[in-house]
Tab-separated table of C-alpha atoms in Angstrom:
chain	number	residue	atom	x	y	z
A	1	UNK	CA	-46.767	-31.549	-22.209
A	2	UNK	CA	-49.267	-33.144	-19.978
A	3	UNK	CA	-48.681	-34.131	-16.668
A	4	UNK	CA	-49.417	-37.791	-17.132
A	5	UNK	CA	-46.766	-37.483	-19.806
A	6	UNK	CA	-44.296	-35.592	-17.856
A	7	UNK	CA	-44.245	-37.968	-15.339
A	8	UNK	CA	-43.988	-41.292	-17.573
A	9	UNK	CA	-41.458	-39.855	-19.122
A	10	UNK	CA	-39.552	-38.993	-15.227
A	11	UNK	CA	-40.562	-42.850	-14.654
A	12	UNK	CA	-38.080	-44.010	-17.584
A	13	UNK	CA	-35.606	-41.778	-16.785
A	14	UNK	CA	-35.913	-42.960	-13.063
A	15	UNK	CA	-35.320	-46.318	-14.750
A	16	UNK	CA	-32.649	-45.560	-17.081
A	17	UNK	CA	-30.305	-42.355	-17.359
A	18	UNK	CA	-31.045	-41.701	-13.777
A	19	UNK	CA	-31.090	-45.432	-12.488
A	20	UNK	CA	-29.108	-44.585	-9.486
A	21	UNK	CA	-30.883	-41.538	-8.132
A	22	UNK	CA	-34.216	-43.731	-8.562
A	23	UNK	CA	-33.427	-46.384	-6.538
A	24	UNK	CA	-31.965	-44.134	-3.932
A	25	UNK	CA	-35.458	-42.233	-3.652
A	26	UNK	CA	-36.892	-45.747	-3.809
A	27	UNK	CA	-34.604	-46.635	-0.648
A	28	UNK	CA	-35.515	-43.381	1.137
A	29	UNK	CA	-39.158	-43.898	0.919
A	30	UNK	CA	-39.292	-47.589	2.216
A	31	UNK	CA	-36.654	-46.224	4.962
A	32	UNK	CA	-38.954	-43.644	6.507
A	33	UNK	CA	-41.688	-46.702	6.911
A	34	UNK	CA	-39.412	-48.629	8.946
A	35	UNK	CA	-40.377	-49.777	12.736
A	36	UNK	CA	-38.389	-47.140	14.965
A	37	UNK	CA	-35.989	-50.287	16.153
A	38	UNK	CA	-34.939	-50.669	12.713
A	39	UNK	CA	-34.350	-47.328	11.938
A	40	UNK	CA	-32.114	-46.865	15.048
A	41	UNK	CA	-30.057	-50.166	14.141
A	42	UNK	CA	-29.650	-48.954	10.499
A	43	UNK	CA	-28.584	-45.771	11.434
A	44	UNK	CA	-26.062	-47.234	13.903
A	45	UNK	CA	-24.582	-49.640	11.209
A	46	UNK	CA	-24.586	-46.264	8.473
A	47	UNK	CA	-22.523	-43.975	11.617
A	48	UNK	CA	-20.348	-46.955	12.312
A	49	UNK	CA	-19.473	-47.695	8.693
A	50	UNK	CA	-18.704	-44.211	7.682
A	51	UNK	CA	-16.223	-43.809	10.441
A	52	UNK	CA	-14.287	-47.181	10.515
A	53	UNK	CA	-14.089	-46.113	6.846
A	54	UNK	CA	-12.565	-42.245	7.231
A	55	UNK	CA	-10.060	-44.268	9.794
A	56	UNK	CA	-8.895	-46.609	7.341
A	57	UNK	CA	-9.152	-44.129	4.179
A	58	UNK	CA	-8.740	-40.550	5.733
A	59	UNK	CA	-5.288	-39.276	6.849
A	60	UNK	CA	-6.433	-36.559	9.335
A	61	UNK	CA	-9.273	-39.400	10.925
A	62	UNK	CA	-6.681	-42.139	11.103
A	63	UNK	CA	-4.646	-39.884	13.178
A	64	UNK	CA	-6.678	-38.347	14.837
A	65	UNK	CA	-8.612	-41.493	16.007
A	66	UNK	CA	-5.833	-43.238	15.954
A	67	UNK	CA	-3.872	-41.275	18.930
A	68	UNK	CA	-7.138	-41.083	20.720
A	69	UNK	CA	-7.287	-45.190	21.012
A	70	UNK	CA	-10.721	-45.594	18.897
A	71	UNK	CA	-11.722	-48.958	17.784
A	72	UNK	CA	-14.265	-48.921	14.663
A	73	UNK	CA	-16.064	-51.915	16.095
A	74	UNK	CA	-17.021	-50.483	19.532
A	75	UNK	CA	-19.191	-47.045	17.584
A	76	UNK	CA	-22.071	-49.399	16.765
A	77	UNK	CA	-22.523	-48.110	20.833
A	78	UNK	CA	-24.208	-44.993	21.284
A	79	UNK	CA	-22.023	-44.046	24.917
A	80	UNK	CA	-18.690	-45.069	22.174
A	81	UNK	CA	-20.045	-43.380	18.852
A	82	UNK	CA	-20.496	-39.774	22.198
A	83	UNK	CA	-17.075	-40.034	22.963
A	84	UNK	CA	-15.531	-39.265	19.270
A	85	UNK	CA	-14.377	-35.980	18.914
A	86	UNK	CA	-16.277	-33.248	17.727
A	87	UNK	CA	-14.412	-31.011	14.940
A	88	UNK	CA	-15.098	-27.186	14.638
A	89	UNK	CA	-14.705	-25.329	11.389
A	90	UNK	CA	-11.408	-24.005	12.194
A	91	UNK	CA	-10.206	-27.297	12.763
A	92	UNK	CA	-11.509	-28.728	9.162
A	93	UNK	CA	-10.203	-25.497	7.792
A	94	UNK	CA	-6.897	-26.199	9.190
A	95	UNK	CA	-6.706	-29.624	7.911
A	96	UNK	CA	-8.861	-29.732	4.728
A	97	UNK	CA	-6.025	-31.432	2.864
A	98	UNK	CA	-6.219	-34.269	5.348
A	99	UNK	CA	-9.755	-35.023	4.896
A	100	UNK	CA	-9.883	-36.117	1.568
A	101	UNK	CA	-9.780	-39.905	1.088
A	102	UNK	CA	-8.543	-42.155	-1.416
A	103	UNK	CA	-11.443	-42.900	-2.864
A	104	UNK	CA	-11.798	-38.926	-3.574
A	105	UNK	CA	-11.415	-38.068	-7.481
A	106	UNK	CA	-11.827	-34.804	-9.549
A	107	UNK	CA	-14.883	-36.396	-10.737
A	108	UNK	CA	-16.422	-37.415	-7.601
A	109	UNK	CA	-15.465	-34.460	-5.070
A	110	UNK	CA	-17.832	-31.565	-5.560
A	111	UNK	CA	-16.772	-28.552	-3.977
A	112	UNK	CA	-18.886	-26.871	-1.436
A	113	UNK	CA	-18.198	-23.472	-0.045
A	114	UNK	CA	-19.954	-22.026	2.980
A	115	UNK	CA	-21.437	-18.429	2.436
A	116	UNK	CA	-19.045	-17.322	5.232
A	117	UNK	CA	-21.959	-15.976	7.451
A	118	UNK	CA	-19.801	-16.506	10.473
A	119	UNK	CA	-16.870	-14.243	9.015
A	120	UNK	CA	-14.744	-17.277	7.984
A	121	UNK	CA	-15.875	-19.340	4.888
A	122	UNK	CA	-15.351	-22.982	4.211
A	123	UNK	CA	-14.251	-24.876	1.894
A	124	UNK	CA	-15.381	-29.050	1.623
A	125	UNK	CA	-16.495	-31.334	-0.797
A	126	UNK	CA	-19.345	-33.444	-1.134
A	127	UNK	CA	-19.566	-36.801	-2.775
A	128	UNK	CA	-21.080	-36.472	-6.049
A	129	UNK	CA	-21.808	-40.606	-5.950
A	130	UNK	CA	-24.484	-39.986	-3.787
A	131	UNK	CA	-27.498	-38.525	-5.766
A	132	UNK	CA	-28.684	-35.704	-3.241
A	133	UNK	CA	-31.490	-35.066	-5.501
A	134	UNK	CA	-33.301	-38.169	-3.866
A	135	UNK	CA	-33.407	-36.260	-0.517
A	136	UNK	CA	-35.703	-33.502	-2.206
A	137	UNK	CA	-38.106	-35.888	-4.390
A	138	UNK	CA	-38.898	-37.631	-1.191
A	139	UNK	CA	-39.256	-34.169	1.364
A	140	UNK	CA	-41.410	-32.758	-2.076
A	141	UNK	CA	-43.852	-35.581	-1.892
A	142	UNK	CA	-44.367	-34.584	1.594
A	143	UNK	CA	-45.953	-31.291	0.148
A	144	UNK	CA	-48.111	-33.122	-2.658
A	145	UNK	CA	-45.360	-32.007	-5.480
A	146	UNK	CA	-43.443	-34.990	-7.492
A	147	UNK	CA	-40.231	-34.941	-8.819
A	148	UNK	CA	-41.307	-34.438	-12.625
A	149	UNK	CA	-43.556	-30.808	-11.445
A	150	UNK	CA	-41.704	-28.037	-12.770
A	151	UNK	CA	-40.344	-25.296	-10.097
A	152	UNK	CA	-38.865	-22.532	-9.227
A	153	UNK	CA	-35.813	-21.927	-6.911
A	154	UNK	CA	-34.406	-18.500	-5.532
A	155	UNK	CA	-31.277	-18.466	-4.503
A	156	UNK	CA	-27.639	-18.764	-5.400
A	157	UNK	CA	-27.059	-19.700	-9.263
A	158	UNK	CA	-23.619	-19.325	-10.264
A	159	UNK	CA	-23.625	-21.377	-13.852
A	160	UNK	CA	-23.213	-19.734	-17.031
A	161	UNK	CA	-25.494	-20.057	-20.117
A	162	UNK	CA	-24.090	-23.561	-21.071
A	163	UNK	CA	-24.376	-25.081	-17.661
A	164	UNK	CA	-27.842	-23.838	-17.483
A	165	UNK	CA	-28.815	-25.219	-20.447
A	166	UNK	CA	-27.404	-28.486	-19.836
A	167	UNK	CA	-29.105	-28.153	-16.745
A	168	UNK	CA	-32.590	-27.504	-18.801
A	169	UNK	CA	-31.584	-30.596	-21.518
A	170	UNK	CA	-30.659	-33.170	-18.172
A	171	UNK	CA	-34.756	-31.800	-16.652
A	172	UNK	CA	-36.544	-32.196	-19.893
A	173	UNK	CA	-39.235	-32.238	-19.584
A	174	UNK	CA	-39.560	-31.070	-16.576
A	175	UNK	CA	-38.728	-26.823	-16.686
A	176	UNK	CA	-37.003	-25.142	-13.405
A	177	UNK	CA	-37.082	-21.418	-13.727
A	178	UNK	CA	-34.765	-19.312	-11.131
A	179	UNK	CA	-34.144	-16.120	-9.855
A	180	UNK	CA	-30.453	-15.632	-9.125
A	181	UNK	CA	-30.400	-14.390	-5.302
A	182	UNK	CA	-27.374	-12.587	-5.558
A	183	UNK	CA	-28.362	-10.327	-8.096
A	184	UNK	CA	-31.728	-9.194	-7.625
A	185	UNK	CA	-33.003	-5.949	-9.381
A	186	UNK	CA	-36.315	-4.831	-10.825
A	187	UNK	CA	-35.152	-6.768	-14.763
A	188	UNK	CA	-34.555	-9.786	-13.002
A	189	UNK	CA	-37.458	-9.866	-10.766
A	190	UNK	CA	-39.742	-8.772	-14.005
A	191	UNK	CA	-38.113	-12.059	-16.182
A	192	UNK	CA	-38.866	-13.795	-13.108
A	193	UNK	CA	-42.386	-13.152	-12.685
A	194	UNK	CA	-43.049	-13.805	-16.713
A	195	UNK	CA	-41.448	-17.312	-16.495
A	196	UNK	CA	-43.532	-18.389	-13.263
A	197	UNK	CA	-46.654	-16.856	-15.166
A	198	UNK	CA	-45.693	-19.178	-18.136
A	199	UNK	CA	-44.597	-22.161	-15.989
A	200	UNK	CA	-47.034	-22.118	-13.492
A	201	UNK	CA	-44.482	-24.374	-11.266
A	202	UNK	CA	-45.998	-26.885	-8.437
A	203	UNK	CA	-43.063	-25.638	-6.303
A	204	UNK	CA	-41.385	-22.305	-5.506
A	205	UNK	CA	-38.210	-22.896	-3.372
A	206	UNK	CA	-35.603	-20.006	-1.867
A	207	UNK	CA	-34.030	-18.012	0.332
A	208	UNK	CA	-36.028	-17.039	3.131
A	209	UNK	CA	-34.868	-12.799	2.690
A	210	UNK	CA	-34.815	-12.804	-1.367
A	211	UNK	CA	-38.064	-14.619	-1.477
A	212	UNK	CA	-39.462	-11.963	0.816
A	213	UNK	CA	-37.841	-9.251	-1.589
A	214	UNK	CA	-39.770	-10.891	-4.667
A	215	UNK	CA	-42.859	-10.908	-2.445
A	216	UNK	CA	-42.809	-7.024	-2.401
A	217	UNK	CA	-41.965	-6.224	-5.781
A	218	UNK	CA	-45.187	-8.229	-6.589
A	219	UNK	CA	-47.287	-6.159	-4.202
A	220	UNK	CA	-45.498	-2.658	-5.283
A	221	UNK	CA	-46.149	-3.940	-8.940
A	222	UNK	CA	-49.796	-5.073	-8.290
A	223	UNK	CA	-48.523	-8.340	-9.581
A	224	UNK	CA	-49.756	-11.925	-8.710
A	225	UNK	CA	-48.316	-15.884	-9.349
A	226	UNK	CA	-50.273	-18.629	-10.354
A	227	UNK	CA	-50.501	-20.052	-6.884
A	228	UNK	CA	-47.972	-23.167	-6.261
A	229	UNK	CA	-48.557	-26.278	-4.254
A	230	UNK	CA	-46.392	-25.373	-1.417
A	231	UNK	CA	-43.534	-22.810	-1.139
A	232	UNK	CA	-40.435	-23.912	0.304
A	233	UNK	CA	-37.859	-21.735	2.489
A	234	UNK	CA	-34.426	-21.964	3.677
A	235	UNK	CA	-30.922	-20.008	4.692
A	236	UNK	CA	-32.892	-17.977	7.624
A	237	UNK	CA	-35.684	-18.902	10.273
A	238	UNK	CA	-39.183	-18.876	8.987
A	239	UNK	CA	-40.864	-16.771	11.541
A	240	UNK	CA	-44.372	-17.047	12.115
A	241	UNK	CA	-44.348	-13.913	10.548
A	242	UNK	CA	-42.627	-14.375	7.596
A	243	UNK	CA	-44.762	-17.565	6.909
A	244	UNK	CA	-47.912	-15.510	7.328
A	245	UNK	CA	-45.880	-13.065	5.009
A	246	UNK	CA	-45.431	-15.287	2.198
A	247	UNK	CA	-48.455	-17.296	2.098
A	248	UNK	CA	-50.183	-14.737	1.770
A	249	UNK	CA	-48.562	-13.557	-1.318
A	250	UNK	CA	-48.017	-16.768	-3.032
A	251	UNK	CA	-51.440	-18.012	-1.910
A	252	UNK	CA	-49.764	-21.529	-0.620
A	253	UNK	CA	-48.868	-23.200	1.982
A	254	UNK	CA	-44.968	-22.618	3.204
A	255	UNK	CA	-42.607	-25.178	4.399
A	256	UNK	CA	-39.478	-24.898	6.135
A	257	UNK	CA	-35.920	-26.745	5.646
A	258	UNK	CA	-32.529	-27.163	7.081
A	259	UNK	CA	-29.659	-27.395	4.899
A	260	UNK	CA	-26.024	-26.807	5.215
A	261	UNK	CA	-22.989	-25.878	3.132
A	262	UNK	CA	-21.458	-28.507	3.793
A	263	UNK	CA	-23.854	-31.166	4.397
A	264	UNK	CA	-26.729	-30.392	1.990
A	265	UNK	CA	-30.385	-31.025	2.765
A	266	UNK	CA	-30.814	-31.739	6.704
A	267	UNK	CA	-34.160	-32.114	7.393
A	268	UNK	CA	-37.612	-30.579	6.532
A	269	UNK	CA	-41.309	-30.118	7.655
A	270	UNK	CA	-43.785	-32.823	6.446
A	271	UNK	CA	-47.766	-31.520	5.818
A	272	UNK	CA	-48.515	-31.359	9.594
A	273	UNK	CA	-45.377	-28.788	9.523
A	274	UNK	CA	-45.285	-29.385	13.829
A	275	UNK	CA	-41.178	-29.793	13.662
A	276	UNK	CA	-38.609	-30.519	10.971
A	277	UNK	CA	-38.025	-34.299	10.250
A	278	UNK	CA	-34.361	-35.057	9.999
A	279	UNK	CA	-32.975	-37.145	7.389
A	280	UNK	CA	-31.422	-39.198	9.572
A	281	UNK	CA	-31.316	-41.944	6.976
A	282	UNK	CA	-28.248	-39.841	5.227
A	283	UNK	CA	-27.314	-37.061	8.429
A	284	UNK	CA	-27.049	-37.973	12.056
A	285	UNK	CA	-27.880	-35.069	14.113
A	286	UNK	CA	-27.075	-34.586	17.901
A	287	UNK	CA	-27.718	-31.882	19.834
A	288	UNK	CA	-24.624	-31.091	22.469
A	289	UNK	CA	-23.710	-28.569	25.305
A	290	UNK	CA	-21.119	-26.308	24.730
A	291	UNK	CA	-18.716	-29.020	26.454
A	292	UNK	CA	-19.877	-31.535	24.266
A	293	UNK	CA	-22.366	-33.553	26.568
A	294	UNK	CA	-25.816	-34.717	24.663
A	295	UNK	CA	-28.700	-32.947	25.342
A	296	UNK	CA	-31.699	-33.892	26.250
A	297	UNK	CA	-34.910	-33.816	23.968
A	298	UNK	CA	-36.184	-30.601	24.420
A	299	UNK	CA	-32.897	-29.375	25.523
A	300	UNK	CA	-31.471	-26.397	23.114
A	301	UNK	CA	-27.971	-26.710	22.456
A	302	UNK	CA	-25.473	-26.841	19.501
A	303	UNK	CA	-26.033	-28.904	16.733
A	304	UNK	CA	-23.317	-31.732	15.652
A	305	UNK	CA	-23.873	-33.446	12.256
A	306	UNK	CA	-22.323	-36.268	10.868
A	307	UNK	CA	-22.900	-37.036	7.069
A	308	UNK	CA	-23.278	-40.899	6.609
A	309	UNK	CA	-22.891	-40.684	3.250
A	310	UNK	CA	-20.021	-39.134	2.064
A	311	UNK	CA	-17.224	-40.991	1.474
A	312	UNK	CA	-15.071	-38.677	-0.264
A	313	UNK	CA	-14.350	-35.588	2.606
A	314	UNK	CA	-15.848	-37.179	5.739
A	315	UNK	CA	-17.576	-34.948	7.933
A	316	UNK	CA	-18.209	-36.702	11.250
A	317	UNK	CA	-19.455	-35.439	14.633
A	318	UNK	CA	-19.207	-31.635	12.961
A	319	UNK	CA	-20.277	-28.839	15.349
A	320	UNK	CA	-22.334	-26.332	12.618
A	321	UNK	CA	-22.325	-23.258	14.458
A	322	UNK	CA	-26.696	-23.582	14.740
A	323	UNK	CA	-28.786	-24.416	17.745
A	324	UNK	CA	-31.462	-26.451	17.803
A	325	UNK	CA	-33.619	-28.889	19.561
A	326	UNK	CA	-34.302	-32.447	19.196
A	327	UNK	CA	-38.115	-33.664	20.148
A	328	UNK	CA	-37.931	-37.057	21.688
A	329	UNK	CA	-42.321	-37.847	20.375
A	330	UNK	CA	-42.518	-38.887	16.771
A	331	UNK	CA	-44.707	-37.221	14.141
A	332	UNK	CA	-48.213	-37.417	13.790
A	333	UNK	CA	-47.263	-38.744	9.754
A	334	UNK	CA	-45.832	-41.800	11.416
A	335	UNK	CA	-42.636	-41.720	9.501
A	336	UNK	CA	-39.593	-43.136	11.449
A	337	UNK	CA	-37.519	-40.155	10.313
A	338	UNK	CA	-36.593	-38.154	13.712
A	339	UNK	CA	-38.452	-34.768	14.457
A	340	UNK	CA	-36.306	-31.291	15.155
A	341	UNK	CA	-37.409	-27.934	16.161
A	342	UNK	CA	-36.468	-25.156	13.714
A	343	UNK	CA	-33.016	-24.152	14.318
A	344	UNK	CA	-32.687	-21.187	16.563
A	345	UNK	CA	-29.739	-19.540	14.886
A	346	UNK	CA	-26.119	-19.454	15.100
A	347	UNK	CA	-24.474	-19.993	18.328
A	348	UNK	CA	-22.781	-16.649	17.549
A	349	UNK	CA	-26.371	-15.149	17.172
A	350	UNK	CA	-26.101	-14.097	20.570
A	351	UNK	CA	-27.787	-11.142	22.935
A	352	UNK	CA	-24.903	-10.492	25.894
A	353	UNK	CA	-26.172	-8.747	28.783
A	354	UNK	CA	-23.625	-6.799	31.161
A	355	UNK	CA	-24.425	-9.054	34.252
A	356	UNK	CA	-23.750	-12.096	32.041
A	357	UNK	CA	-27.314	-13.423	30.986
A	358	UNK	CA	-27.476	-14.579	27.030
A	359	UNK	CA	-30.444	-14.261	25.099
A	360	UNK	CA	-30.830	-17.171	22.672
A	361	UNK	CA	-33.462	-19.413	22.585
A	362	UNK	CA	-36.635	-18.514	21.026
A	363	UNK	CA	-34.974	-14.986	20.561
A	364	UNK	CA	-36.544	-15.280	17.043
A	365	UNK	CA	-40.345	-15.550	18.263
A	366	UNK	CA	-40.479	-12.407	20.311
A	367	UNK	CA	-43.660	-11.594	17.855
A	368	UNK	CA	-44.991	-15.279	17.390
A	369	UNK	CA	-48.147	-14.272	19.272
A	370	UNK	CA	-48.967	-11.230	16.440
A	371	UNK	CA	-47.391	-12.569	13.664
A	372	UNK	CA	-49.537	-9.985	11.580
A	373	UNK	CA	-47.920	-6.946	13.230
A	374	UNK	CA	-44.380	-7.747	11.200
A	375	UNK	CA	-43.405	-8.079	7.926
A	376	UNK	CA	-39.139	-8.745	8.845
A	377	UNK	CA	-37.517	-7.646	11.636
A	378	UNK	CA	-33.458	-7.679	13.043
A	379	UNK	CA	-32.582	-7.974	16.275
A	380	UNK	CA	-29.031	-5.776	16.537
A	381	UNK	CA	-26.717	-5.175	19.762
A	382	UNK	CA	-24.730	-2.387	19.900
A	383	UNK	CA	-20.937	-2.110	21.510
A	384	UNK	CA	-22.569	-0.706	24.597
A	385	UNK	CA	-24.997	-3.386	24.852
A	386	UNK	CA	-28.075	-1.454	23.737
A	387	UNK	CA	-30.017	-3.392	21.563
A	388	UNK	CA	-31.996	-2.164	18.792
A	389	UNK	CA	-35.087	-3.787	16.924
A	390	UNK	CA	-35.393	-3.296	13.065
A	391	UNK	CA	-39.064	-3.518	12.132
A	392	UNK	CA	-40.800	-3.905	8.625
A	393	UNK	CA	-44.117	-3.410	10.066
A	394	UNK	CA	-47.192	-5.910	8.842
A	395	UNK	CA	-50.817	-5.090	7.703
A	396	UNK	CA	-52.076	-6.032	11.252
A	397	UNK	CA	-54.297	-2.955	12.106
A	398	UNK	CA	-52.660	-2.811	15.431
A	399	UNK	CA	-49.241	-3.918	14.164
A	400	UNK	CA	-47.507	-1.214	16.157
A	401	UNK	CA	-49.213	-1.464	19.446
A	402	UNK	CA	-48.984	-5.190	19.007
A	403	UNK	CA	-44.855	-4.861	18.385
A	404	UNK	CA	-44.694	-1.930	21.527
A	405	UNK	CA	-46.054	-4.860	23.375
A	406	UNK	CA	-43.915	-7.853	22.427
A	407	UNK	CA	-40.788	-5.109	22.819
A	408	UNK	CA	-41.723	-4.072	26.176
A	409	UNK	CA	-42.254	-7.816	27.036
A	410	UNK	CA	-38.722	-7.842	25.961
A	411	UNK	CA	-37.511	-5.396	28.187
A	412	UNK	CA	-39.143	-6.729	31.065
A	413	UNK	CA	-37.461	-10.423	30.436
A	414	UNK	CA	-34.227	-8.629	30.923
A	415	UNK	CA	-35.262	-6.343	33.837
A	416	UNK	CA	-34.363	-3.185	31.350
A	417	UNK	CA	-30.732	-4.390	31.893
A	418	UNK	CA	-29.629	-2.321	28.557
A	419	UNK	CA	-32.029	0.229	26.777
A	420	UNK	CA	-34.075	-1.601	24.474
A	421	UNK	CA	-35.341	0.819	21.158
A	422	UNK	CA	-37.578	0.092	18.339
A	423	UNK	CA	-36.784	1.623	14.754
A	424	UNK	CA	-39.342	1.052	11.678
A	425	UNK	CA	-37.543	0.377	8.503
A	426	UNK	CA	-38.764	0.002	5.282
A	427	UNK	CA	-36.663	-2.735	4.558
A	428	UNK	CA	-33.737	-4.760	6.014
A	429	UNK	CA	-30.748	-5.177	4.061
A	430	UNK	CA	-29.326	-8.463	3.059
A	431	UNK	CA	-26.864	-10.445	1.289
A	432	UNK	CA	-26.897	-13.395	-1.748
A	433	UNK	CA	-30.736	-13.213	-0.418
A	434	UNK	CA	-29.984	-14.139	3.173
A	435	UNK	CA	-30.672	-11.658	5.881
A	436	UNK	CA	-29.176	-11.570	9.111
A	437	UNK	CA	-31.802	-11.291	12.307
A	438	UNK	CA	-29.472	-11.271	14.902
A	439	UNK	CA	-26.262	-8.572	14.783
A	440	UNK	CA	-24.211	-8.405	18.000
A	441	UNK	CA	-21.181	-5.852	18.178
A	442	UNK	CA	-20.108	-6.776	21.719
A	443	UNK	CA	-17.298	-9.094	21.988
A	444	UNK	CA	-17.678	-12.519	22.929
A	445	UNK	CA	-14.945	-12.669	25.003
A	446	UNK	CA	-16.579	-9.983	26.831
């Protein structure tokens, strides 16, 4: 089917079966033209509505609120809407029962389970009313791809063969091919390859690790892609390197997002790709120190996200376990949606020197200056506090001069503290697709 066709026929849908998603992506577009003043006050309005809501509908918020004295009316102000608790994971975890309002339903609670990255997995819900789907047509425009262009997506499928193919009959005619992260092997990376060569999708979406497994099997294979309109990564930093990596592969330009478990789609680069806009239309994202005080733009710190959205399992002023960093100048695009730095990995992603000193912002860009020189590397502290650096080395012709460098650069910032080794590797293992860059054995109460 043509394109014209394919995306006359999204248009009805849009307009019929799919009436609701439609005008949401038709409210998300006009909202990222608003003046910055609006944006603020409708964001306000969205923060203060959620959460007079999870008081009044919410057992564990109307308690919890509740004992602390919290009026819904007064979180319109931004010094009222700083003071509300902030919830860690153990705490939802604890009291995952309570969350759930009374508007929640078997029909309308989707359950969402963290990967358990941090050792101690998740379980929420988000609420299927809100079509989520709307958040990617609009970030996919960004990129010059519409929401009828078949793609591709690498990265966790769990449905059988009937939900996939009422997954296939709901797209029509639209096709989405995938590669199932978790179960990666030569077959599936072959089938892969044949569908993308027959599909020839706009958009290739994954995991940041399995995507870069996929990229070598084409190279070992002397295999090539029709080239995409963009390439889309999440689930690990995009290095400089890795971006590099993959472009050159896929022969497109890549694109990084933030999602979550347990929030969905967070934010995501636009064509300038100079920071990540939030969707702060649908997530309000603060950056906090580790007591809880906002940070200044700039500032790194740990990330607290409250979903405005979800009115089944409220989620509100929810520390994620990432740091990042808010920019206080707007995009050159001039869309009103707020601009983040890429997240700079888990607050447990964390290099502990003996005399005290943590390692943790721009860990990850140790070889931004020679992004040629690596292909992947992992960053891994042992129990003695020795670190070691995991290295798939690049095609730069003086790759490993260029990564003795950045390493000895390394062990100069920490004054050769701990000894600080390199080992090449031909590959770095990972899980579901996701690789880990930072490993650190020493205790953190250490």
């Amino acid at each position: 089917m043509s394109t014209p066709m394919r995306r006359a026929f999204f248009r009805a849908k849009a307009a019929t079966v799919r009436a609701k998603a439609g005008s949401f992506h038709r409210e998300l577009l006009a909202n990222e033209r608003l003046a910055p003043d609006e944006f603020t006050q409708m964001q306000n309005r969205l923060a203060r509505d959620i959460a007079a809501f999870a008081m009044k509908s919410s057992p564990f918020y109307g308690r919890h609120y509740g004992e602390l004295g919290i009026r819904p009316n007064s979180l319109i102000d931004p010094e009222a809407w700083a003071a509300l608790p902030i919830l860690d994971r153990a705490t939802v975890k604890q009291h995952a029962a309570e969350f759930r309002t009374a508007e929640a339903t078997d029909a309308n609670a989707r359950p969402a389970l963290t990967g358990g990255s941090t050792g101690e997995p998740l379980a929420t819900f988000h609420d299927a009313r809100v079509p989520s789907l709307a958040l990617s047509w609009r970030m996919y425009s960004w990129w010059g791809v519409e929401p009828s262009d078949d793609l591709a997506r690498v990265g966790r499928w769990n449905f059988g063969r009937l939900a996939t193919l009422k997954n296939d009959v709901a797209w029509w005619p639209t096709k989405q091919v995938y590669l199932d992260a978790g179960l990666i092997s030569a077959q599936t990376m072959e089938t892969f390859h044949r569908q993308l060569t027959a599909t020839r999708p706009r958009l290739i979406e994954g995991y940041v690790g399995a995507m870069l497994e996929f990229a070598d099997f084409l190279e070992r294979r002397k295999l090539t892609v029709p080239a995409p309109t963009a390439i889309a990564t999440t689930a690990a930093p995009l290095t400089a390197s890795v971006r590099a990596r993959l472009e050159s592969v896929f022969g497109a330009p890549v694109y990084d997002e933030y999602r979550g478990s347990e929030f969905g789609w967070i934010a995501g680069e636009c064509g300038h790709r100079d920071g990540l806009h939030v969707f702060a239309d649908v997530r309000r994202v603060e950056v906090v120190d580790e007591d809880g005080a906002p940070a200044a733009p700039g500032q790194l710190g740990d990330l607290v996200i409250t979903d405005l959205r979800n009115r089944v399992f409220p989620m509100i002023r929810y520390r994620t376990g990432d740091k990042g960093i808010l920019r206080g100048e707007p995009c050159r695009c001039g869309r009103a949606l707020p601009l983040m730095e890429q997240p700079q990995g888990r607050t447990t992603d964390l290099i502990r020197l003996p005399s005290g000193t943590v390692l943790a912002h721009r860990l990850m860009g140790m070889f931004a200056a020679h992004p040629e020189a690596v292909r992947l590397f992992q960053i891994h502290q042992l129990s003695d506090y020795s670190i070691i650096i995991r290295v798939v080395v690049g095609d730069g012709a003086q790759a490993r001069d260029q990564i003795e460098s950045a390493v000895t650069s390394l062990r100069e910032r920490i004054a050769d503290e701990v000894p600080v080794t390199v080992e090449y590797v031909d590959a770095l293992p990972y899980t579901g697709g996701k690789t880990k860059y930072v490993i650190s054995d020493v205790p953190t109460t250490t």
